Amino acid sequence: MADEPDCLLAIESSCDETAAAVIDRDRRVLSNVIASQHELHERFGGVVPEIASRAHLRNVLPVIDTAIADAGVTPDRFAAVAVTDGPGLVGSLLVGMTAAKTLAAVWDVPLVTVDHIRAHIYACRLAAGRDVFPAVGFVVSGGHTHLYDCRDAGTFAPLGATIDDAAGEAFDKAARVLGLPFPGGPAVSRAAEQGDPTAFKFPRPMLGDGLSFSFSGLKTAVLYAAKGVPGGPAVPELTEARIADLAASFEAAVVDVLVAKAFAAVARTGHRRLLVGGGVVANRRLRRELEARGRLEGVDVILSPPEYCTDNAAMAGLAWEDVEAGRFSPLDADVRSGLVRG
Ligand code: KG4
Ligand code: ZN
């Protein structure tokens, strides 16, 4: 007779990472396997949905097998199969969803669907190893820049979001302007380390303007500084030093806005804790400045650790909150490209 099921198998395939993880009831990550497709998309300068779906199809079963083997568990330990249902690329999501439904049916365990954005915030709960709610939750990723009032682990009330580009998208577009490789965030931040963040005076969009963000104008400002204004005077050649200064100045502008708005949300809600997740939290300047401001204001800042910043399935450990509340998903659950509201 097997012991009480005490683990979750989680599957994530919302964009260009195929991932699976095993998380136990105490939110310990027993395995966390990620197959990245970056090199397949690099030459296109962005994720190509059709290529992504096909790569997920090739990767999903080996990734799941490896996650189960790495965790050293057998399927009778699984209390549920968790899977990202959105937001993301529909073709990509369908691969993970189909795998999850099949395994849930074969093993006769419940299915739990997980919101990818909320899961990015939940990465902070895993990292902390303790209860972290209530808090302000902040997701800064390639597709999303969202602030939430998380009164408890199951509540994500929207506070503010970007009205155009997400912060990571701005990094990716700035990288393209500067001739840096995809994905742009790591490349821009590497270049920025050699540059002067005060060399260019880029705007801090919507700084005093509530909890909404806007990054598309900043991308245009980088374009004009790098290549010149159409019909305007010529600008100096894009040398390595100039690229570094542009990258550092751009990064400083994005980070200033992200930090200011995150702490404005903290002030508005009265919560004394800030949870920050998503790919852009891998950025060293952002981490440094969020932590410094937290110390200054006496706010408990919990940042997603670098290994859980970009897409992974461990953060879908959020599904434990549903399992413990008895909330399960039907086996005909669908995927969705957009956000859930409320
Ligand atoms: O969370 P994620 O893996 O995917 C989404 O759900 O969107 O985030 C990917 C984003 C990309 O835009 C990437 O350029 C950005 O995170 N990123 C960074 C850094 N590392 C990844 N942005 C700034 N600095 C970094 N070090
Ligand atoms: Zn993500």
Short mmCIF file of C-alpha atoms and ligand atoms in Angstrom, two decimals:
data_model
loop_
_atom_site.label_atom_id
_atom_site.label_comp_id
_atom_site.label_asym_id
_atom_site.label_seq_id
_atom_site.Cartn_x
_atom_site.Cartn_y
_atom_site.Cartn_z
CA MET A 1 0.00 0.00 0.00
CA ALA A 2 1.49 3.33 -1.08
CA ASP A 3 1.74 6.24 1.38
CA GLU A 4 -0.64 9.19 0.99
CA PRO A 5 0.21 10.99 -2.32
CA ASP A 6 2.51 13.86 -1.35
CA CYS A 7 3.85 15.20 -4.67
CA LEU A 8 2.70 17.11 -7.72
CA LEU A 9 3.91 16.66 -11.25
CA ALA A 10 3.85 20.10 -12.89
CA ILE A 11 4.14 20.78 -16.63
CA GLU A 12 4.78 24.16 -18.29
CA SER A 13 4.87 24.90 -22.02
CA SER A 14 3.43 28.41 -22.40
CA CYS A 15 6.16 29.88 -24.59
CA ASP A 16 9.52 28.49 -25.68
CA GLU A 17 10.56 26.43 -22.66
CA THR A 18 9.32 22.87 -22.17
CA ALA A 19 9.46 22.23 -18.45
CA ALA A 20 8.42 19.69 -15.85
CA ALA A 21 8.96 19.59 -12.11
CA VAL A 22 8.05 17.57 -9.05
CA ILE A 23 7.07 19.56 -5.95
CA ASP A 24 6.17 18.00 -2.62
CA ARG A 25 3.42 19.10 -0.23
CA ASP A 26 5.92 21.17 1.78
CA ARG A 27 6.65 23.10 -1.45
CA ARG A 28 10.08 21.54 -1.79
CA VAL A 29 11.19 21.26 -5.40
CA LEU A 30 12.37 17.67 -5.90
CA SER A 31 13.20 18.17 -9.58
CA ASN A 32 13.05 21.00 -12.08
CA VAL A 33 13.81 20.19 -15.73
CA ILE A 34 13.78 22.79 -18.51
CA ALA A 35 14.41 22.26 -22.24
CA SER A 36 14.98 25.68 -23.75
CA GLN A 37 14.40 26.37 -27.43
CA HIS A 38 16.36 29.63 -27.57
CA GLU A 39 18.71 28.52 -30.32
CA LEU A 40 15.77 27.50 -32.56
CA HIS A 41 14.30 31.02 -32.38
CA GLU A 42 17.47 33.10 -32.20
CA ARG A 43 17.86 33.69 -35.93
CA PHE A 44 14.28 34.99 -36.13
CA GLY A 45 14.85 37.47 -33.30
CA GLY A 46 11.77 36.24 -31.46
CA VAL A 47 9.70 33.15 -30.69
CA VAL A 48 8.07 31.59 -33.79
CA PRO A 49 4.86 29.91 -32.53
CA GLU A 50 4.82 27.04 -35.03
CA ILE A 51 8.45 26.14 -34.33
CA ALA A 52 7.77 26.37 -30.60
CA SER A 53 4.81 23.94 -30.73
CA ARG A 54 6.77 21.38 -32.70
CA ALA A 55 9.74 21.59 -30.33
CA HIS A 56 7.40 21.17 -27.34
CA LEU A 57 6.05 18.00 -28.97
CA ARG A 58 9.56 16.58 -29.28
CA ASN A 59 10.58 17.60 -25.76
CA VAL A 60 7.57 17.12 -23.56
CA LEU A 61 7.80 13.38 -22.81
CA PRO A 62 11.60 13.25 -22.28
CA VAL A 63 11.36 16.31 -20.02
CA ILE A 64 8.57 14.71 -17.93
CA ASP A 65 10.47 11.40 -17.73
CA THR A 66 13.59 13.20 -16.56
CA ALA A 67 11.69 15.22 -13.96
CA ILE A 68 10.17 12.06 -12.48
CA ALA A 69 13.51 10.22 -12.55
CA ASP A 70 15.42 13.16 -11.04
CA ALA A 71 12.88 13.40 -8.22
CA GLY A 72 13.25 9.67 -7.55
CA VAL A 73 9.48 9.22 -7.23
CA THR A 74 6.91 6.87 -8.74
CA PRO A 75 3.53 8.04 -10.12
CA ASP A 76 1.64 6.68 -7.09
CA ARG A 77 3.16 9.61 -5.15
CA PHE A 78 1.28 12.18 -7.28
CA ALA A 79 -1.70 13.91 -5.69
CA ALA A 80 -2.40 15.74 -8.97
CA VAL A 81 -0.95 16.73 -12.32
CA ALA A 82 -0.58 20.52 -12.64
CA VAL A 83 -0.30 22.29 -15.98
CA THR A 84 -0.13 25.86 -17.23
CA ASP A 85 -3.35 26.72 -19.09
CA GLY A 86 -2.34 30.29 -20.02
CA PRO A 87 -1.60 32.96 -20.84
CA GLY A 88 0.73 32.00 -23.64
CA LEU A 89 0.95 30.65 -27.17
CA VAL A 90 -2.06 28.43 -27.76
CA GLY A 91 -0.20 25.81 -29.82
CA SER A 92 2.51 25.58 -27.17
CA LEU A 93 0.07 25.42 -24.27
CA LEU A 94 -1.88 22.62 -25.96
CA VAL A 95 1.13 20.33 -25.94
CA GLY A 96 1.61 20.58 -22.17
CA MET A 97 -2.14 20.45 -21.57
CA THR A 98 -2.57 17.29 -23.64
CA ALA A 99 0.31 15.58 -21.89
CA ALA A 100 -1.06 16.57 -18.48
CA LYS A 101 -4.62 15.40 -19.23
CA THR A 102 -3.35 12.09 -20.57
CA LEU A 103 -1.22 11.42 -17.51
CA ALA A 104 -4.01 12.49 -15.15
CA ALA A 105 -6.39 10.08 -16.90
CA VAL A 106 -3.91 7.20 -17.01
CA TRP A 107 -2.83 7.61 -13.38
CA ASP A 108 -6.39 8.45 -12.27
CA VAL A 109 -5.33 11.60 -10.41
CA PRO A 110 -6.89 15.08 -10.58
CA LEU A 111 -5.81 17.76 -13.04
CA VAL A 112 -5.09 21.30 -11.79
CA THR A 113 -4.64 24.17 -14.24
CA VAL A 114 -2.22 26.93 -13.29
CA ASP A 115 -2.08 30.56 -14.35
CA HIS A 116 1.41 31.30 -15.63
CA ILE A 117 1.52 34.89 -14.35
CA ARG A 118 0.49 33.93 -10.84
CA ALA A 119 2.97 31.07 -10.91
CA HIS A 120 5.79 33.56 -11.60
CA ILE A 121 4.87 35.23 -8.29
CA TYR A 122 4.59 31.88 -6.53
CA ALA A 123 8.26 31.23 -7.34
CA CYS A 124 8.94 33.60 -4.42
CA ARG A 125 6.94 31.34 -2.09
CA LEU A 126 9.09 28.38 -3.13
CA ALA A 127 12.27 30.35 -2.63
CA ALA A 128 11.21 31.61 0.80
CA GLY A 129 10.27 28.15 2.08
CA ARG A 130 7.53 29.74 4.23
CA ASP A 131 4.18 31.43 3.86
CA VAL A 132 4.67 34.80 2.15
CA PHE A 133 1.11 36.15 1.87
CA PRO A 134 -0.33 38.82 2.15
CA ALA A 135 1.96 40.75 -0.17
CA VAL A 136 2.19 42.83 -3.31
CA GLY A 137 2.93 40.47 -6.21
CA PHE A 138 4.85 41.83 -9.16
CA VAL A 139 5.47 39.97 -12.44
CA VAL A 140 8.08 41.37 -14.78
CA SER A 141 8.45 39.05 -17.74
CA GLY A 142 8.71 38.99 -21.51
CA GLY A 143 4.96 39.16 -21.95
CA HIS A 144 3.71 40.80 -18.75
CA THR A 145 4.31 43.65 -16.34
CA HIS A 146 1.61 43.29 -13.69
CA LEU A 147 1.13 44.33 -10.08
CA TYR A 148 -1.28 42.36 -7.87
CA ASP A 149 -2.71 42.69 -4.41
CA CYS A 150 -2.18 39.16 -3.08
CA ARG A 151 -4.18 39.12 0.15
CA ASP A 152 -3.64 35.36 0.34
CA ALA A 153 -2.09 32.65 -1.82
CA GLY A 154 -5.27 32.29 -3.85
CA THR A 155 -6.04 36.00 -4.44
CA PHE A 156 -4.43 38.04 -7.19
CA ALA A 157 -6.36 41.31 -7.46
CA PRO A 158 -4.92 43.43 -10.31
CA LEU A 159 -3.42 46.78 -9.25
CA GLY A 160 -1.78 47.91 -12.47
CA ALA A 161 -0.16 46.70 -15.67
CA THR A 162 1.58 47.89 -18.79
CA ILE A 163 -0.54 49.69 -21.35
CA ASP A 164 1.78 48.64 -24.19
CA ASP A 165 5.05 46.66 -24.12
CA ALA A 166 6.07 44.46 -21.20
CA ALA A 167 9.42 45.25 -19.53
CA GLY A 168 11.09 42.11 -20.95
CA GLU A 169 9.71 42.91 -24.40
CA ALA A 170 11.33 46.37 -24.10
CA PHE A 171 14.66 44.68 -23.26
CA ASP A 172 14.26 42.38 -26.27
CA LYS A 173 13.44 45.28 -28.61
CA ALA A 174 16.25 47.47 -27.27
CA ALA A 175 18.63 44.55 -27.85
CA ARG A 176 17.53 44.33 -31.48
CA VAL A 177 18.14 48.08 -31.97
CA LEU A 178 21.62 47.68 -30.45
CA GLY A 179 22.44 44.61 -32.57
CA LEU A 180 22.56 42.32 -29.51
CA PRO A 181 21.36 38.69 -29.64
CA PHE A 182 17.98 37.20 -28.62
CA PRO A 183 16.80 36.89 -25.89
CA GLY A 184 17.65 40.54 -25.36
CA GLY A 185 17.42 40.88 -21.58
CA PRO A 186 20.58 38.97 -20.67
CA ALA A 187 22.48 40.53 -23.61
CA VAL A 188 21.48 44.09 -22.71
CA SER A 189 22.33 43.60 -19.05
CA ARG A 190 25.72 42.09 -19.94
CA ALA A 191 26.51 45.06 -22.20
CA ALA A 192 25.20 47.46 -19.54
CA GLU A 193 27.80 46.26 -17.03
CA GLN A 194 30.50 48.02 -19.08
CA GLY A 195 28.46 51.19 -19.65
CA ASP A 196 27.57 54.47 -17.93
CA PRO A 197 23.89 54.54 -16.85
CA THR A 198 23.91 58.35 -16.88
CA ALA A 199 25.34 58.71 -20.41
CA PHE A 200 21.89 59.09 -22.03
CA LYS A 201 18.90 60.78 -20.42
CA PHE A 202 16.10 58.39 -21.29
CA PRO A 203 12.53 59.06 -20.11
CA ARG A 204 11.04 57.35 -17.05
CA PRO A 205 7.58 56.76 -18.61
CA MET A 206 4.46 57.34 -16.46
CA LEU A 207 6.59 57.66 -13.33
CA GLY A 208 4.17 59.78 -11.32
CA ASP A 209 1.15 58.28 -12.98
CA GLY A 210 -0.48 55.58 -10.82
CA LEU A 211 0.37 51.91 -11.20
CA SER A 212 0.28 51.63 -15.00
CA PHE A 213 3.43 51.19 -17.07
CA SER A 214 4.40 52.13 -20.61
CA PHE A 215 7.64 51.03 -22.25
CA SER A 216 7.08 51.51 -25.97
CA GLY A 217 8.25 55.17 -25.95
CA LEU A 218 11.44 54.18 -24.18
CA LYS A 219 12.23 51.70 -26.94
CA THR A 220 11.78 54.50 -29.51
CA ALA A 221 14.05 56.79 -27.46
CA VAL A 222 16.78 54.12 -27.60
CA LEU A 223 16.24 53.74 -31.34
CA TYR A 224 16.65 57.49 -31.94
CA ALA A 225 19.69 57.73 -29.66
CA ALA A 226 21.32 54.76 -31.38
CA LYS A 227 20.45 55.44 -35.02
CA GLY A 228 19.40 59.10 -35.06
CA VAL A 229 16.02 60.77 -35.55
CA PRO A 230 14.67 60.30 -39.12
CA GLY A 231 15.70 63.40 -41.11
CA GLY A 232 17.72 64.67 -38.12
CA PRO A 233 21.46 65.08 -37.59
CA ALA A 234 23.77 62.05 -37.90
CA VAL A 235 24.71 60.29 -34.66
CA PRO A 236 28.12 58.75 -33.85
CA GLU A 237 28.85 55.19 -34.97
CA LEU A 238 27.53 52.36 -32.73
CA THR A 239 30.81 51.31 -31.16
CA GLU A 240 31.01 48.75 -28.36
CA ALA A 241 31.43 51.56 -25.81
CA ARG A 242 28.41 53.44 -27.14
CA ILE A 243 26.30 50.26 -27.12
CA ALA A 244 27.33 49.71 -23.49
CA ASP A 245 26.32 53.28 -22.53
CA LEU A 246 22.99 52.97 -24.36
CA ALA A 247 22.31 49.59 -22.73
CA ALA A 248 23.21 50.90 -19.25
CA SER A 249 21.10 54.06 -19.66
CA PHE A 250 18.13 52.07 -20.97
CA GLU A 251 18.41 49.50 -18.17
CA ALA A 252 18.58 52.27 -15.55
CA ALA A 253 15.41 53.89 -16.95
CA VAL A 254 13.44 50.60 -16.91
CA VAL A 255 14.69 49.69 -13.43
CA ASP A 256 13.84 53.15 -12.01
CA VAL A 257 10.25 52.82 -13.22
CA LEU A 258 9.84 49.21 -12.04
CA VAL A 259 11.18 49.98 -8.56
CA ALA A 260 9.14 53.18 -8.15
CA LYS A 261 5.86 51.50 -9.16
CA ALA A 262 6.46 48.38 -7.08
CA PHE A 263 6.91 50.49 -3.96
CA ALA A 264 3.97 52.71 -4.90
CA ALA A 265 1.88 49.51 -4.89
CA VAL A 266 3.31 48.58 -1.49
CA ALA A 267 2.31 52.03 -0.16
CA ARG A 268 -1.16 51.78 -1.67
CA THR A 269 -1.98 48.33 -0.27
CA GLY A 270 -0.25 48.74 3.10
CA HIS A 271 1.35 45.27 2.72
CA ARG A 272 4.87 45.08 4.10
CA ARG A 273 6.06 42.43 1.67
CA LEU A 274 6.86 42.51 -2.04
CA LEU A 275 7.16 39.36 -4.18
CA VAL A 276 8.79 39.80 -7.57
CA GLY A 277 8.92 37.14 -10.29
CA GLY A 278 9.41 36.79 -14.04
CA GLY A 279 12.33 36.70 -16.43
CA VAL A 280 13.38 40.32 -15.94
CA VAL A 281 14.06 39.69 -12.23
CA ALA A 282 17.19 37.90 -13.42
CA ASN A 283 18.47 41.45 -14.02
CA ARG A 284 21.15 42.27 -11.47
CA ARG A 285 20.52 46.01 -11.35
CA LEU A 286 16.81 45.44 -10.74
CA ARG A 287 17.52 42.95 -7.95
CA ARG A 288 20.02 45.31 -6.30
CA GLU A 289 17.71 48.32 -6.41
CA LEU A 290 14.60 46.47 -5.23
CA GLU A 291 16.52 45.05 -2.27
CA ALA A 292 18.09 48.42 -1.41
CA ARG A 293 14.73 50.17 -1.46
CA GLY A 294 13.20 47.37 0.63
CA ARG A 295 15.90 47.84 3.29
CA LEU A 296 15.31 51.59 3.25
CA GLU A 297 11.55 51.26 3.69
CA GLY A 298 11.50 48.22 5.97
CA VAL A 299 9.66 46.13 3.35
CA ASP A 300 10.34 42.39 3.10
CA VAL A 301 11.42 42.01 -0.54
CA ILE A 302 11.42 38.43 -1.83
CA LEU A 303 12.84 38.02 -5.32
CA SER A 304 12.40 34.95 -7.40
CA PRO A 305 15.83 33.23 -7.38
CA PRO A 306 17.54 33.30 -10.80
CA GLU A 307 16.78 29.60 -11.46
CA TYR A 308 13.02 30.26 -11.07
CA CYS A 309 12.92 33.66 -12.87
CA THR A 310 12.53 32.54 -16.45
CA ASP A 311 9.91 29.97 -17.39
CA ASN A 312 9.96 26.75 -15.38
CA ALA A 313 7.46 24.24 -14.01
CA ALA A 314 8.54 24.38 -10.35
CA MET A 315 6.61 27.61 -9.89
CA ALA A 316 3.45 25.74 -10.91
CA GLY A 317 3.74 24.38 -7.37
CA LEU A 318 1.07 27.07 -6.96
CA ALA A 319 -1.28 24.18 -7.78
CA TRP A 320 -0.82 22.91 -4.21
CA GLU A 321 -2.96 25.83 -3.06
CA ASP A 322 -5.79 24.48 -5.24
CA VAL A 323 -5.23 20.86 -4.25
CA GLU A 324 -5.40 21.81 -0.57
CA ALA A 325 -8.57 23.82 -1.18
CA GLY A 326 -10.11 20.93 -3.17
CA ARG A 327 -10.20 22.94 -6.40
CA PHE A 328 -9.58 20.72 -9.41
CA SER A 329 -10.00 21.18 -13.15
CA PRO A 330 -12.13 19.09 -15.50
CA LEU A 331 -10.39 16.83 -18.00
CA ASP A 332 -11.85 18.95 -20.81
CA ALA A 333 -10.11 22.10 -19.48
CA ASP A 334 -9.05 24.43 -22.27
CA VAL A 335 -5.99 26.64 -22.82
CA ARG A 336 -6.18 30.43 -23.22
CA SER A 337 -3.90 33.00 -24.80
CA GLY A 338 -4.94 35.87 -22.50
CA LEU A 339 -5.06 36.74 -18.84
CA VAL A 340 -7.58 35.59 -16.29
CA ARG A 341 -9.31 38.52 -14.68
CA GLY A 342 -9.78 39.05 -10.95
O1 KG4 B 1 9.36 34.97 -17.64
P1 KG4 B 1 10.00 34.71 -18.95
O2 KG4 B 1 10.94 33.57 -19.09
O3 KG4 B 1 8.95 34.52 -20.08
C1 KG4 B 1 7.70 35.07 -20.09
O4 KG4 B 1 6.77 34.50 -19.44
O5 KG4 B 1 7.56 36.14 -20.73
O6 KG4 B 1 10.72 36.10 -19.32
C2 KG4 B 1 11.52 36.24 -20.45
C3 KG4 B 1 11.95 37.70 -20.53
C4 KG4 B 1 12.60 38.05 -21.86
O7 KG4 B 1 12.01 39.22 -22.35
C5 KG4 B 1 14.05 38.27 -21.47
O8 KG4 B 1 14.69 39.21 -22.32
C6 KG4 B 1 13.92 38.80 -20.06
O9 KG4 B 1 12.90 38.00 -19.49
N1 KG4 B 1 15.17 38.65 -19.29
C7 KG4 B 1 15.87 39.69 -18.79
C8 KG4 B 1 17.05 39.15 -18.20
N2 KG4 B 1 16.99 37.79 -18.34
C9 KG4 B 1 15.84 37.50 -19.00
N3 KG4 B 1 15.62 41.01 -18.83
C10 KG4 B 1 16.53 41.84 -18.25
N4 KG4 B 1 17.68 41.39 -17.68
C11 KG4 B 1 17.97 40.08 -17.62
N5 KG4 B 1 19.10 39.67 -17.05
ZN ZN B 2 6.90 33.45 -18.02
#
